[in-house]
Amino acid sequence: MPGSARTMAVLTVSGLVVATAYTVAMGANGWVWFSWVVLALVTLGVVAARPV
């Protein structure tokens, strides 16, 4: 996995941890989860677009 895809994967997993912690501490917020889904989709796009 190239550096940019690896960085995006790390950011996505970190974002999931942050979104989960925020939900536990502050309660559910749809925008937090929407942002994480967008980040996950961008990460999938970066991984899919990488050269084989």
PDB file of C-alpha atoms in Angstrom:
ATOM      1  CA  MET A   1       0.000   0.000   0.000  1.00  0.00           C
ATOM      2  CA  PRO A   2       1.542   3.333  -1.027  1.00  0.00           C
ATOM      3  CA  GLY A   3       2.205   6.037   1.542  1.00  0.00           C
ATOM      4  CA  SER A   4      -0.863   8.161   0.766  1.00  0.00           C
ATOM      5  CA  ALA A   5      -3.251   5.220   1.007  1.00  0.00           C
ATOM      6  CA  ARG A   6      -1.636   4.073   4.262  1.00  0.00           C
ATOM      7  CA  THR A   7      -1.934   7.604   5.684  1.00  0.00           C
ATOM      8  CA  MET A   8      -5.592   7.785   4.723  1.00  0.00           C
ATOM      9  CA  ALA A   9      -6.237   4.376   6.299  1.00  0.00           C
ATOM     10  CA  VAL A  10      -4.586   5.489   9.547  1.00  0.00           C
ATOM     11  CA  LEU A  11      -6.604   8.719   9.538  1.00  0.00           C
ATOM     12  CA  THR A  12      -9.825   6.787   8.934  1.00  0.00           C
ATOM     13  CA  VAL A  13      -9.208   4.368  11.795  1.00  0.00           C
ATOM     14  CA  SER A  14      -8.183   7.262  14.048  1.00  0.00           C
ATOM     15  CA  GLY A  15     -11.327   9.125  13.027  1.00  0.00           C
ATOM     16  CA  LEU A  16     -13.412   6.107  13.953  1.00  0.00           C
ATOM     17  CA  VAL A  17     -11.827   6.033  17.405  1.00  0.00           C
ATOM     18  CA  VAL A  18     -12.421   9.770  17.855  1.00  0.00           C
ATOM     19  CA  ALA A  19     -16.034   9.547  16.648  1.00  0.00           C
ATOM     20  CA  THR A  20     -16.717   6.635  18.996  1.00  0.00           C
ATOM     21  CA  ALA A  21     -15.120   8.438  21.940  1.00  0.00           C
ATOM     22  CA  TYR A  22     -17.100  11.591  21.165  1.00  0.00           C
ATOM     23  CA  THR A  23     -20.335   9.610  21.000  1.00  0.00           C
ATOM     24  CA  VAL A  24     -19.623   7.918  24.331  1.00  0.00           C
ATOM     25  CA  ALA A  25     -18.635  11.174  26.052  1.00  0.00           C
ATOM     26  CA  MET A  26     -21.032  13.694  24.510  1.00  0.00           C
ATOM     27  CA  GLY A  27     -23.839  11.676  22.958  1.00  0.00           C
ATOM     28  CA  ALA A  28     -24.659  10.874  19.361  1.00  0.00           C
ATOM     29  CA  ASN A  29     -24.049  13.532  16.731  1.00  0.00           C
ATOM     30  CA  GLY A  30     -25.054  12.785  13.161  1.00  0.00           C
ATOM     31  CA  TRP A  31     -22.521  15.204  11.672  1.00  0.00           C
ATOM     32  CA  VAL A  32     -19.623  13.417  13.359  1.00  0.00           C
ATOM     33  CA  TRP A  33     -20.675  10.088  11.885  1.00  0.00           C
ATOM     34  CA  PHE A  34     -21.495  11.635   8.499  1.00  0.00           C
ATOM     35  CA  SER A  35     -17.984  13.139   8.405  1.00  0.00           C
ATOM     36  CA  TRP A  36     -16.461   9.786   9.265  1.00  0.00           C
ATOM     37  CA  VAL A  37     -18.431   8.039   6.498  1.00  0.00           C
ATOM     38  CA  VAL A  38     -17.234  10.642   3.988  1.00  0.00           C
ATOM     39  CA  LEU A  39     -13.644  10.108   5.165  1.00  0.00           C
ATOM     40  CA  ALA A  40     -14.056   6.336   4.841  1.00  0.00           C
ATOM     41  CA  LEU A  41     -15.420   6.690   1.297  1.00  0.00           C
ATOM     42  CA  VAL A  42     -12.545   8.971   0.297  1.00  0.00           C
ATOM     43  CA  THR A  43     -10.118   6.426   1.745  1.00  0.00           C
ATOM     44  CA  LEU A  44     -11.740   3.645  -0.274  1.00  0.00           C
ATOM     45  CA  GLY A  45     -11.413   5.836  -3.361  1.00  0.00           C
ATOM     46  CA  VAL A  46      -7.722   6.451  -2.707  1.00  0.00           C
ATOM     47  CA  VAL A  47      -7.098   2.723  -2.187  1.00  0.00           C
ATOM     48  CA  ALA A  48      -9.078   1.803  -5.318  1.00  0.00           C
ATOM     49  CA  ALA A  49      -7.316   4.425  -7.454  1.00  0.00           C
ATOM     50  CA  ARG A  50      -3.797   3.338  -6.548  1.00  0.00           C
ATOM     51  CA  PRO A  51      -1.804   1.687  -9.312  1.00  0.00           C
ATOM     52  CA  VAL A  52      -1.548  -2.083  -9.168  1.00  0.00           C
TER      53      VAL A  52
END
